[in-house]
PDB file of C-alpha atoms in Angstrom:
ATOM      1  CA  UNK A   1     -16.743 -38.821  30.628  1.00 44.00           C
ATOM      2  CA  UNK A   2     -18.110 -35.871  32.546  1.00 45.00           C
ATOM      3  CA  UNK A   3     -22.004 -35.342  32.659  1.00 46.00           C
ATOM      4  CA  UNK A   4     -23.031 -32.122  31.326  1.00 45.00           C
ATOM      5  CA  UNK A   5     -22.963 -30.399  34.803  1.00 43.00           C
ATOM      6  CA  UNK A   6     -19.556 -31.566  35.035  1.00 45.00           C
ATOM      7  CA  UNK A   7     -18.975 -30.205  32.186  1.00 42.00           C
ATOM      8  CA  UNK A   8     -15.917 -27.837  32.644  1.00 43.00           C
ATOM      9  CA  UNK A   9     -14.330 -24.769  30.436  1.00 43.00           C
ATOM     10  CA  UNK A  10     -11.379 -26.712  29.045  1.00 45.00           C
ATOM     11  CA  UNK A  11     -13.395 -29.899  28.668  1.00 46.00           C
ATOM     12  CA  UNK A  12     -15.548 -27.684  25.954  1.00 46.00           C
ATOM     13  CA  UNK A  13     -12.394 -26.504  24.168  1.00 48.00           C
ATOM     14  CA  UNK A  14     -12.104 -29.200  21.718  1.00 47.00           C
ATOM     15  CA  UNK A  15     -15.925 -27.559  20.678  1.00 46.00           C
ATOM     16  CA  UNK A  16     -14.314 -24.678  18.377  1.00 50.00           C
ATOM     17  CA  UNK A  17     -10.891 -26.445  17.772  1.00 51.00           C
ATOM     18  CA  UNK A  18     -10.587 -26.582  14.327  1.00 52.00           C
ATOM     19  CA  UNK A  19     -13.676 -25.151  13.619  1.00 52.00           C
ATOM     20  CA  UNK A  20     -13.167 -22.236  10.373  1.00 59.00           C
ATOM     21  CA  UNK A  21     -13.856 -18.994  11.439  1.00 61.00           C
ATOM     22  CA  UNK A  22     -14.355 -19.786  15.261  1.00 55.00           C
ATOM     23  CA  UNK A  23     -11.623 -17.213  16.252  1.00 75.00           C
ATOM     24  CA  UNK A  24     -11.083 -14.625  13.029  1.00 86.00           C
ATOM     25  CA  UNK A  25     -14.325 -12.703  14.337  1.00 90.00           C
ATOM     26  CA  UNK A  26     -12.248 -11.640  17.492  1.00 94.00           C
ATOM     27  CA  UNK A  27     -15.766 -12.420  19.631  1.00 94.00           C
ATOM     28  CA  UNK A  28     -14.036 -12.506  23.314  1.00 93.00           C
ATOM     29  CA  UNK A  29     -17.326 -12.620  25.798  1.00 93.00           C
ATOM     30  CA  UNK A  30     -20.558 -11.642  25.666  1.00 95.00           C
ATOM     31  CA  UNK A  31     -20.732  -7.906  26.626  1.00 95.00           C
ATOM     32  CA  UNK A  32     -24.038  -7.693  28.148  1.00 97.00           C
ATOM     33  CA  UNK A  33     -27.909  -8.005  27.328  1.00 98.00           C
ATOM     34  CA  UNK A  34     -30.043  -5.178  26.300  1.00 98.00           C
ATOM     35  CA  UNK A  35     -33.394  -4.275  27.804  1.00 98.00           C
ATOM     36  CA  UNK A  36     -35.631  -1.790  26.630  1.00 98.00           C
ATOM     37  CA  UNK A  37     -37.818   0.159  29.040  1.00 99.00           C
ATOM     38  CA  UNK A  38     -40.364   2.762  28.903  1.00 98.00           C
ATOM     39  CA  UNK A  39     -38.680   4.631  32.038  1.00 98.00           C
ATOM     40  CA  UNK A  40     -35.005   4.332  32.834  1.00 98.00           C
ATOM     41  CA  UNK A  41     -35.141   4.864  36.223  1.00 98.00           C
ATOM     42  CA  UNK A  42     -38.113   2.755  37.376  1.00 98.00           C
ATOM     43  CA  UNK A  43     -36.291   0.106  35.625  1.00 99.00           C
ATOM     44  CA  UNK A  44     -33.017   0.678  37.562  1.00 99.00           C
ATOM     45  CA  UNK A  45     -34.679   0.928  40.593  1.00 99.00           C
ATOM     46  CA  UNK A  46     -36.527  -2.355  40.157  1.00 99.00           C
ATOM     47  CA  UNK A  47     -33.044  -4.445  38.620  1.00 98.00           C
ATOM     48  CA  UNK A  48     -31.272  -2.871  41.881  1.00 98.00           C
ATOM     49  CA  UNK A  49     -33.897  -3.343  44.720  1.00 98.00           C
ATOM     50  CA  UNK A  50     -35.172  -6.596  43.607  1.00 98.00           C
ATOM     51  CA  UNK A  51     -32.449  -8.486  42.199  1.00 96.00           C
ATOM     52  CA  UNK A  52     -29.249  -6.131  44.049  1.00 96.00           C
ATOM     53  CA  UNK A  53     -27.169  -5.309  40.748  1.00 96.00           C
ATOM     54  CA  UNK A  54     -24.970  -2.162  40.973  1.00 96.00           C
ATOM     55  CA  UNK A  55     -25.547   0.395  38.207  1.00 97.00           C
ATOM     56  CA  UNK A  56     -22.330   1.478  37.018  1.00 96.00           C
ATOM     57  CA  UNK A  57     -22.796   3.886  34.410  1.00 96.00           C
ATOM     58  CA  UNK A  58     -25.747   5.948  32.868  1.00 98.00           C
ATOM     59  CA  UNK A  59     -25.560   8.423  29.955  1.00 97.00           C
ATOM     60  CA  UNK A  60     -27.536   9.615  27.513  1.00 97.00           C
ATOM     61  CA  UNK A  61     -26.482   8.474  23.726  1.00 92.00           C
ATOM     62  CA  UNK A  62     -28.090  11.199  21.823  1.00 91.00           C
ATOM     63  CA  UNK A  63     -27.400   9.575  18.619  1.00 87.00           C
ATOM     64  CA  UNK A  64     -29.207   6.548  19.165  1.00 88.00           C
ATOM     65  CA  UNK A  65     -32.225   8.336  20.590  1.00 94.00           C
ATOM     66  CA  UNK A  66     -31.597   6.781  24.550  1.00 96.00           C
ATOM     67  CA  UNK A  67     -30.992   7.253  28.059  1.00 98.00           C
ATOM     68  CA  UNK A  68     -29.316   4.045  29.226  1.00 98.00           C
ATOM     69  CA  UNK A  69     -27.767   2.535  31.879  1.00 98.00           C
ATOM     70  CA  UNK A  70     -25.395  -0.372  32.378  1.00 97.00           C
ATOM     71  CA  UNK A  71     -25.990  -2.503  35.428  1.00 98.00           C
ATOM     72  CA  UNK A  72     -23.457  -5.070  37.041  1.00 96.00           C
ATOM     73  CA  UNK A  73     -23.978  -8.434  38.567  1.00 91.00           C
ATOM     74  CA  UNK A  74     -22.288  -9.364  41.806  1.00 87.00           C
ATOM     75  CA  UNK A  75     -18.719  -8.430  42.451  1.00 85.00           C
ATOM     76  CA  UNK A  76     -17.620  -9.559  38.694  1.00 82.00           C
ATOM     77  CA  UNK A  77     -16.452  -6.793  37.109  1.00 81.00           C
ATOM     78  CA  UNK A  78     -15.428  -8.441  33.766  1.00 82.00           C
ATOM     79  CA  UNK A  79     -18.353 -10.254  33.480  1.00 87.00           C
ATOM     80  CA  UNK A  80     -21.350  -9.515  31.282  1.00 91.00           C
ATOM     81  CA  UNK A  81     -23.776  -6.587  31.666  1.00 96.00           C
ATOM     82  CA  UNK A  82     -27.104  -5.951  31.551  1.00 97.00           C
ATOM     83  CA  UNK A  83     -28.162  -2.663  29.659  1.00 98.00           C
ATOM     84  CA  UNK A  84     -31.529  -0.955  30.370  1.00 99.00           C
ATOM     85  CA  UNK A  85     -32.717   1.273  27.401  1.00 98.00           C
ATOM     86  CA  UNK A  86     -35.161   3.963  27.480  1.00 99.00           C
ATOM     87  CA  UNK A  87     -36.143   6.398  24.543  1.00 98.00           C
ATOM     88  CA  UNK A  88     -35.288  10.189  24.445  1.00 97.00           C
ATOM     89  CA  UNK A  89     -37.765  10.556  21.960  1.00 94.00           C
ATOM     90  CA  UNK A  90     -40.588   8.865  19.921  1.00 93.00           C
ATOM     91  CA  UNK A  91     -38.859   8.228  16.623  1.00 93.00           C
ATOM     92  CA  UNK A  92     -36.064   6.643  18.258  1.00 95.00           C
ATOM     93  CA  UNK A  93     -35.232   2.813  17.336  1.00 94.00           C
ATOM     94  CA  UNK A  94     -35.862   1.914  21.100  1.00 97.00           C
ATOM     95  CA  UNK A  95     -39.339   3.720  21.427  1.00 98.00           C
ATOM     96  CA  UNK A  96     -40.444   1.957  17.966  1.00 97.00           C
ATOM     97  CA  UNK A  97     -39.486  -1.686  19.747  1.00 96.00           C
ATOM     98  CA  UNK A  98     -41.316  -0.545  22.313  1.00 98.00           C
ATOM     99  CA  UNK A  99     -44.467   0.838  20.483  1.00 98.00           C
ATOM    100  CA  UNK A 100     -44.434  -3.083  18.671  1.00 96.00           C
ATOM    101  CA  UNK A 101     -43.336  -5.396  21.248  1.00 96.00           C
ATOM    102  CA  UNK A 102     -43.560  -3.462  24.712  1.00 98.00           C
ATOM    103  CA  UNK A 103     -40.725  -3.677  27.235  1.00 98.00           C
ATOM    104  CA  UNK A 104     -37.945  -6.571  26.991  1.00 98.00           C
ATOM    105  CA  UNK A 105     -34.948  -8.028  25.993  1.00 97.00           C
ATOM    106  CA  UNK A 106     -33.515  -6.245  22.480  1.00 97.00           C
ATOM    107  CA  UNK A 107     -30.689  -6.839  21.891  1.00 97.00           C
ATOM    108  CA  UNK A 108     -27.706  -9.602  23.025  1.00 98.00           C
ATOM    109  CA  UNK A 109     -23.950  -7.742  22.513  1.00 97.00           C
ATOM    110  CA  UNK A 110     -20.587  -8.947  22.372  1.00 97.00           C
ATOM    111  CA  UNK A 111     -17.142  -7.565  22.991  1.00 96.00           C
ATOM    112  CA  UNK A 112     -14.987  -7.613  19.775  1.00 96.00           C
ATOM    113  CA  UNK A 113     -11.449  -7.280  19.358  1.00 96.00           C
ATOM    114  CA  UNK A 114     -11.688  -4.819  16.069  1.00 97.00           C
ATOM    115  CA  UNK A 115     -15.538  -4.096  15.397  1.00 98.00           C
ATOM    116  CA  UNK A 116     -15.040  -2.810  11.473  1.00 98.00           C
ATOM    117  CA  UNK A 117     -12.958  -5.995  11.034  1.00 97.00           C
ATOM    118  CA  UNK A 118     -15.933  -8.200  12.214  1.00 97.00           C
ATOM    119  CA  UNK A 119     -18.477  -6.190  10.751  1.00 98.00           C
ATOM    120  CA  UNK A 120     -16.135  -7.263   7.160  1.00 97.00           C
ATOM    121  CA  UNK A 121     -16.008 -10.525   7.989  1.00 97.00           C
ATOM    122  CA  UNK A 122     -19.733 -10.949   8.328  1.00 97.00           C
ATOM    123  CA  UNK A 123     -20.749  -9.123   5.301  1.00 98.00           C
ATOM    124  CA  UNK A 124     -18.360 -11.452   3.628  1.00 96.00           C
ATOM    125  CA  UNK A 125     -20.077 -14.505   5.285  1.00 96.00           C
ATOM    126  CA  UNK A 126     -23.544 -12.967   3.713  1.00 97.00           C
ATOM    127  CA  UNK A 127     -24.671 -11.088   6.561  1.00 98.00           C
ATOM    128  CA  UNK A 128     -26.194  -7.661   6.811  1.00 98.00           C
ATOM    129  CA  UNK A 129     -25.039  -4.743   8.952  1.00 98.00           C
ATOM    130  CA  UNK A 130     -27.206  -2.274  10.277  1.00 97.00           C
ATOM    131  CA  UNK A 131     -24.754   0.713   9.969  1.00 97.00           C
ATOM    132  CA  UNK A 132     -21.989   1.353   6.949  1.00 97.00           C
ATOM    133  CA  UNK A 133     -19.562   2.370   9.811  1.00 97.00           C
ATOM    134  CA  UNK A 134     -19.220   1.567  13.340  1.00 97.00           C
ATOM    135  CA  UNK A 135     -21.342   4.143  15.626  1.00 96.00           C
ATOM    136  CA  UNK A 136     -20.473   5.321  19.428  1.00 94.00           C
ATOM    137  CA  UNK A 137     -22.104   3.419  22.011  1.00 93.00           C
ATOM    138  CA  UNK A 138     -22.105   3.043  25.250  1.00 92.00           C
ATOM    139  CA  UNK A 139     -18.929   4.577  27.189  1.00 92.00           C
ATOM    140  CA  UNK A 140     -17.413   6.102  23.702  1.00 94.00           C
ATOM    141  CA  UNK A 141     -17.054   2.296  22.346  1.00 95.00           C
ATOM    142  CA  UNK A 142     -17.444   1.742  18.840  1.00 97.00           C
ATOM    143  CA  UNK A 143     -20.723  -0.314  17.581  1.00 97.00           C
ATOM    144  CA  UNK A 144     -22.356  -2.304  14.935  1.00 98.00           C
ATOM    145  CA  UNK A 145     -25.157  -4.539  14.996  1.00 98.00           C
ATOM    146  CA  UNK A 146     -26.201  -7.768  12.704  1.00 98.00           C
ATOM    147  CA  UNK A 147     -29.920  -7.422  11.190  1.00 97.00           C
ATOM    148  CA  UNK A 148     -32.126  -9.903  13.180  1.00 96.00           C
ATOM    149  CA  UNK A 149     -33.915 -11.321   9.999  1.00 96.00           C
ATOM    150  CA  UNK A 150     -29.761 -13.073   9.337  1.00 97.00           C
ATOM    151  CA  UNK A 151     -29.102 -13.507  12.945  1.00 96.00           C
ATOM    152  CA  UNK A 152     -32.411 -15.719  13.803  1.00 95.00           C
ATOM    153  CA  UNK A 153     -34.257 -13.088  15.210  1.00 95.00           C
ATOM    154  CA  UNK A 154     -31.783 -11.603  17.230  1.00 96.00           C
ATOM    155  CA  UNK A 155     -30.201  -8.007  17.277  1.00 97.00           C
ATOM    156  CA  UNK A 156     -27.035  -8.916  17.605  1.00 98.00           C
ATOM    157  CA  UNK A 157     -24.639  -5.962  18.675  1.00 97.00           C
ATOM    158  CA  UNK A 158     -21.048  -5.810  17.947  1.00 98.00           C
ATOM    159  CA  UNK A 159     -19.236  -3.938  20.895  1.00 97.00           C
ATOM    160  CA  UNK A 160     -16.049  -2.520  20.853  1.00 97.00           C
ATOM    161  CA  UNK A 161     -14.390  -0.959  24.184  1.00 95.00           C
ATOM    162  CA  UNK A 162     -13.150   3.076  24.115  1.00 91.00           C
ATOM    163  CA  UNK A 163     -10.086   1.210  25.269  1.00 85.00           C
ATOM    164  CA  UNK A 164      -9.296  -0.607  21.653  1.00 68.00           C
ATOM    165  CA  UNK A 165      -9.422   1.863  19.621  1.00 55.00           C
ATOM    166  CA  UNK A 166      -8.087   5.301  18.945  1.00 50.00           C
ATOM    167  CA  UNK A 167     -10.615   6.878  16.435  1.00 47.00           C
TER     168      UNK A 167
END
């Protein structure tokens, strides 16, 4: 029997076989992590100089009241994110997190197959959405996110890629 730090990919396998649900979601990875900051570019300068991620895209999401910027770790392309959030303007959501909690991690995302078809599965499973409809996020995706007070505290967003879908 392997320790835990021997624990492999396909030795945890068996963890979700079987398990209702584990797959109807369409959860495939975690997208990236969410960091709210009072000044986007301070913040990418510090994530780039100090720790050497690569920003890869910035825009400005007038809709959800940001200027953000998605950062990459390493060479891994696919692999998760990190996204560094600053407010465009005082009322926005980000600005209020900021105004109660000061700068940090908001929000933890994941990629989803079909984004209204999770957000219908959760609401049947008792959960609350934030948004009747999915919203565009980052990159043109389509977005949702799962109130924190039924997630355990977390903002959980619901990403998905331009790529999936066609509306």
């Amino acid at each position: 029997m392997p320790t835990d730090h021997e624990l492999r990919s396909t030795d945890a396998d068996h963890l979700t076989t079987g398990v209702p649900g584990a797959d109807e979601l369409g959860v495939l990875r975690v997208d990236h992590v969410g960091i709210a900051v009072p000044e986007l570019d301070a913040a990418i300068a510090f994530y780039t100089e100090t720790f050497g991620m690569t920003c890869v895209h910035t825009e400005t999401n007038a809709d959800q009241g940001v200027r953000e910027a998605m950062l990459r770790v390493g060479d891994d392309r696919a692999g998760a994110q990190l996204q560094l959030l600053a407010p465009v303007s005082p009322d926005s959501s980000i600005a209020r997190f900021l105004d109660r909690r000061g700068p940090g991690v908001q929000q933890l995302a994941y990629t989803v197959r079909d984004v209204r078809r999770a957000a219908a599965m959760l609401r049947e499973r008792g959960l609350r959405l934030l948004y009747d409809e999915p919203r565009t996020g980052t990159a043109g995706s389509r977005i949702n996110f799962v109130h924190p007070a039924d997630a355990g505290g977390v903002l959980v967003e619901l990403v998905e890629p331009a790529d999936n879908h066609t509306s």
